Amino acid sequence: VQFGINSRLDEVQAWILSGKLSDLDERIQARRRIANHYRELLGSWASRMGIHLPKDGVNWSHSYHLFVITVDPAKRQDILSRGAADGIPYALHYPLACHQHAYIAKRPEAPQYHLPRTEHLAASVVSLPLNPYLKEEDVMLISAHLRSILGET
């Protein structure tokens, strides 16, 4: 691994992935429907609990590759542990802020920053399961599970 390397797809990878482009719009629309369902089920409760849900911007729409929420950092491990025990694959896609990764943090040429907001966000994020094949019942189950862990108020 080299710091700052830029790699490209080879022809075989590009050929395989190009086949996935034919239904990309449908898969993104399915992800958006699932994200909207999460927001319907969790919205007002999440606001009261201090949980932030992703949303579209004024002039742009999210593709919802991931559905990353922010929670109290003290409760994140409980969410992950209980999810694993109950078969719900909550995930940590971004467990550290970029500047905290050992490869970057230990490089002599890398500036050493203290970024408290970034570090707090990195300690707060959890990804809810989201894929274009998730069923409405699954979203309801996952939402109820998260509410049960964090308290139904």
mmCIF file of C-alpha atoms in Angstrom:
data_model
loop_
_atom_site.group_PDB
_atom_site.id
_atom_site.type_symbol
_atom_site.label_atom_id
_atom_site.label_comp_id
_atom_site.label_asym_id
_atom_site.label_seq_id
_atom_site.Cartn_x
_atom_site.Cartn_y
_atom_site.Cartn_z
ATOM 1 C CA VAL A 1 0.000 0.000 0.000
ATOM 2 C CA GLN A 2 1.253 3.413 -0.913
ATOM 3 C CA PHE A 3 0.028 6.660 0.515
ATOM 4 C CA GLY A 4 -2.199 8.366 -2.052
ATOM 5 C CA ILE A 5 -2.155 5.582 -4.641
ATOM 6 C CA ASN A 6 -4.615 5.786 -7.538
ATOM 7 C CA SER A 7 -5.697 2.478 -9.010
ATOM 8 C CA ARG A 8 -8.022 1.669 -11.882
ATOM 9 C CA LEU A 9 -10.257 -1.204 -12.934
ATOM 10 C CA ASP A 10 -8.832 -3.687 -15.371
ATOM 11 C CA GLU A 11 -10.830 -4.681 -18.459
ATOM 12 C CA VAL A 12 -12.389 -7.803 -16.924
ATOM 13 C CA GLN A 13 -13.557 -5.952 -13.816
ATOM 14 C CA ALA A 14 -14.962 -3.164 -15.983
ATOM 15 C CA TRP A 15 -16.798 -5.661 -18.198
ATOM 16 C CA ILE A 16 -18.370 -7.424 -15.202
ATOM 17 C CA LEU A 17 -19.393 -4.184 -13.524
ATOM 18 C CA SER A 18 -20.772 -2.690 -16.736
ATOM 19 C CA GLY A 19 -23.431 -5.419 -16.686
ATOM 20 C CA LYS A 20 -24.681 -4.044 -13.374
ATOM 21 C CA LEU A 21 -25.368 -0.631 -14.902
ATOM 22 C CA SER A 22 -28.497 -1.810 -16.728
ATOM 23 C CA ASP A 23 -30.617 -1.810 -13.558
ATOM 24 C CA LEU A 24 -28.701 0.747 -11.505
ATOM 25 C CA ASP A 25 -31.534 3.291 -11.520
ATOM 26 C CA GLU A 26 -34.026 0.684 -10.274
ATOM 27 C CA ARG A 27 -31.691 -0.416 -7.484
ATOM 28 C CA ILE A 28 -31.130 3.202 -6.412
ATOM 29 C CA GLN A 29 -34.884 3.825 -6.409
ATOM 30 C CA ALA A 30 -35.367 0.704 -4.268
ATOM 31 C CA ARG A 31 -32.731 1.985 -1.823
ATOM 32 C CA ARG A 32 -34.480 5.366 -1.680
ATOM 33 C CA ARG A 33 -37.814 3.676 -0.913
ATOM 34 C CA ILE A 34 -36.181 1.724 1.915
ATOM 35 C CA ALA A 35 -34.500 4.863 3.276
ATOM 36 C CA ASN A 36 -37.854 6.677 3.209
ATOM 37 C CA HIS A 37 -39.432 3.762 5.063
ATOM 38 C CA TYR A 38 -36.721 3.948 7.749
ATOM 39 C CA ARG A 39 -37.377 7.686 8.095
ATOM 40 C CA GLU A 40 -41.151 7.097 8.370
ATOM 41 C CA LEU A 41 -40.655 4.478 11.088
ATOM 42 C CA LEU A 42 -37.871 6.207 13.020
ATOM 43 C CA GLY A 43 -38.241 9.917 12.224
ATOM 44 C CA SER A 44 -39.980 11.594 15.162
ATOM 45 C CA TRP A 45 -38.643 9.047 17.650
ATOM 46 C CA ALA A 46 -35.081 9.529 16.372
ATOM 47 C CA SER A 47 -35.366 13.298 16.750
ATOM 48 C CA ARG A 48 -36.491 12.940 20.380
ATOM 49 C CA MET A 49 -33.629 10.496 21.043
ATOM 50 C CA GLY A 50 -30.960 12.737 19.489
ATOM 51 C CA ILE A 51 -30.410 10.325 16.611
ATOM 52 C CA HIS A 52 -29.703 11.850 13.223
ATOM 53 C CA LEU A 53 -31.000 10.106 10.117
ATOM 54 C CA PRO A 54 -29.663 10.780 6.625
ATOM 55 C CA LYS A 55 -31.817 12.813 4.282
ATOM 56 C CA ASP A 56 -31.750 14.317 0.835
ATOM 57 C CA GLY A 57 -30.561 17.846 0.287
ATOM 58 C CA VAL A 58 -32.444 20.730 -1.255
ATOM 59 C CA ASN A 59 -30.820 20.342 -4.677
ATOM 60 C CA TRP A 60 -29.692 16.724 -4.625
ATOM 61 C CA SER A 61 -30.907 13.197 -3.906
ATOM 62 C CA HIS A 62 -28.990 10.609 -1.936
ATOM 63 C CA SER A 63 -28.366 7.196 -3.537
ATOM 64 C CA TYR A 64 -28.360 5.528 -0.086
ATOM 65 C CA HIS A 65 -25.487 3.173 -0.710
ATOM 66 C CA LEU A 66 -25.447 3.131 3.096
ATOM 67 C CA PHE A 67 -27.971 4.357 5.665
ATOM 68 C CA VAL A 68 -25.674 5.821 8.293
ATOM 69 C CA ILE A 69 -27.203 7.204 11.469
ATOM 70 C CA THR A 70 -25.541 8.945 14.385
ATOM 71 C CA VAL A 71 -26.212 7.757 17.917
ATOM 72 C CA ASP A 72 -24.832 8.415 21.377
ATOM 73 C CA PRO A 73 -21.271 7.003 21.203
ATOM 74 C CA ALA A 74 -21.795 5.303 24.593
ATOM 75 C CA LYS A 75 -24.643 3.242 23.079
ATOM 76 C CA ARG A 76 -23.065 2.295 19.776
ATOM 77 C CA GLN A 77 -21.380 -0.909 20.930
ATOM 78 C CA ASP A 78 -24.616 -2.088 22.537
ATOM 79 C CA ILE A 79 -26.412 -1.607 19.203
ATOM 80 C CA LEU A 80 -23.752 -3.610 17.380
ATOM 81 C CA SER A 81 -23.577 -6.374 19.996
ATOM 82 C CA ARG A 82 -27.303 -6.834 20.366
ATOM 83 C CA GLY A 83 -27.768 -6.685 16.622
ATOM 84 C CA ALA A 84 -25.166 -9.418 16.137
ATOM 85 C CA ALA A 85 -26.791 -11.557 18.843
ATOM 86 C CA ASP A 86 -30.216 -11.108 17.239
ATOM 87 C CA GLY A 87 -29.098 -11.566 13.631
ATOM 88 C CA ILE A 88 -29.401 -7.927 12.563
ATOM 89 C CA PRO A 89 -26.277 -6.787 10.715
ATOM 90 C CA TYR A 90 -25.767 -3.246 11.937
ATOM 91 C CA ALA A 91 -22.344 -2.165 10.759
ATOM 92 C CA LEU A 92 -19.487 0.244 11.318
ATOM 93 C CA HIS A 93 -18.343 1.366 7.923
ATOM 94 C CA TYR A 94 -16.375 4.311 9.300
ATOM 95 C CA PRO A 95 -15.049 3.319 12.742
ATOM 96 C CA LEU A 96 -12.321 5.974 12.736
ATOM 97 C CA ALA A 97 -11.953 9.442 11.319
ATOM 98 C CA CYS A 98 -9.531 9.520 8.376
ATOM 99 C CA HIS A 99 -6.795 11.258 10.339
ATOM 100 C CA GLN A 100 -7.010 8.581 13.068
ATOM 101 C CA HIS A 101 -6.136 5.630 10.840
ATOM 102 C CA ALA A 102 -2.697 4.330 11.777
ATOM 103 C CA TYR A 103 -1.391 4.520 8.230
ATOM 104 C CA ILE A 104 -2.080 8.233 8.082
ATOM 105 C CA ALA A 105 -1.580 9.173 11.726
ATOM 106 C CA LYS A 106 1.923 7.646 11.886
ATOM 107 C CA ARG A 107 3.231 9.225 8.681
ATOM 108 C CA PRO A 108 5.807 11.873 9.495
ATOM 109 C CA GLU A 109 4.581 14.150 6.697
ATOM 110 C CA ALA A 110 0.934 13.941 7.822
ATOM 111 C CA PRO A 111 -0.154 16.887 9.959
ATOM 112 C CA GLN A 112 -1.328 15.882 13.413
ATOM 113 C CA TYR A 113 -4.728 17.426 13.963
ATOM 114 C CA HIS A 114 -7.120 17.314 16.861
ATOM 115 C CA LEU A 115 -10.564 17.389 15.244
ATOM 116 C CA PRO A 116 -13.086 16.942 18.064
ATOM 117 C CA ARG A 117 -16.228 17.201 15.918
ATOM 118 C CA THR A 118 -14.905 14.743 13.349
ATOM 119 C CA GLU A 119 -13.776 12.347 16.086
ATOM 120 C CA HIS A 120 -17.155 12.571 17.826
ATOM 121 C CA LEU A 121 -18.984 11.803 14.577
ATOM 122 C CA ALA A 122 -16.677 8.872 13.841
ATOM 123 C CA ALA A 123 -17.472 7.477 17.305
ATOM 124 C CA SER A 124 -21.223 7.974 16.729
ATOM 125 C CA VAL A 125 -21.988 6.431 13.340
ATOM 126 C CA VAL A 126 -23.794 3.141 12.768
ATOM 127 C CA SER A 127 -25.032 1.808 9.433
ATOM 128 C CA LEU A 128 -28.462 0.225 9.336
ATOM 129 C CA PRO A 129 -28.938 -2.680 6.934
ATOM 130 C CA LEU A 130 -29.891 -1.383 3.499
ATOM 131 C CA ASN A 131 -29.881 -3.130 0.161
ATOM 132 C CA PRO A 132 -32.330 -3.003 -2.735
ATOM 133 C CA TYR A 133 -33.721 -6.431 -1.843
ATOM 134 C CA LEU A 134 -34.657 -5.630 1.763
ATOM 135 C CA LYS A 135 -38.348 -6.232 2.384
ATOM 136 C CA GLU A 136 -40.713 -3.853 4.130
ATOM 137 C CA GLU A 137 -41.100 -6.351 6.986
ATOM 138 C CA ASP A 138 -37.317 -6.379 7.429
ATOM 139 C CA VAL A 139 -37.209 -2.594 7.709
ATOM 140 C CA MET A 140 -40.005 -2.740 10.283
ATOM 141 C CA LEU A 141 -38.174 -5.430 12.271
ATOM 142 C CA ILE A 142 -34.860 -3.545 12.187
ATOM 143 C CA SER A 143 -36.547 -0.294 13.205
ATOM 144 C CA ALA A 144 -38.361 -1.965 16.112
ATOM 145 C CA HIS A 145 -35.125 -3.658 17.170
ATOM 146 C CA LEU A 146 -33.219 -0.369 17.224
ATOM 147 C CA ARG A 147 -36.015 1.291 19.192
ATOM 148 C CA SER A 148 -35.988 -1.543 21.715
ATOM 149 C CA ILE A 149 -32.244 -1.169 22.267
ATOM 150 C CA LEU A 150 -32.279 2.600 22.661
ATOM 151 C CA GLY A 151 -35.582 2.922 24.465
ATOM 152 C CA GLU A 152 -39.039 3.469 23.116
ATOM 153 C CA THR A 153 -40.042 7.026 24.039
#
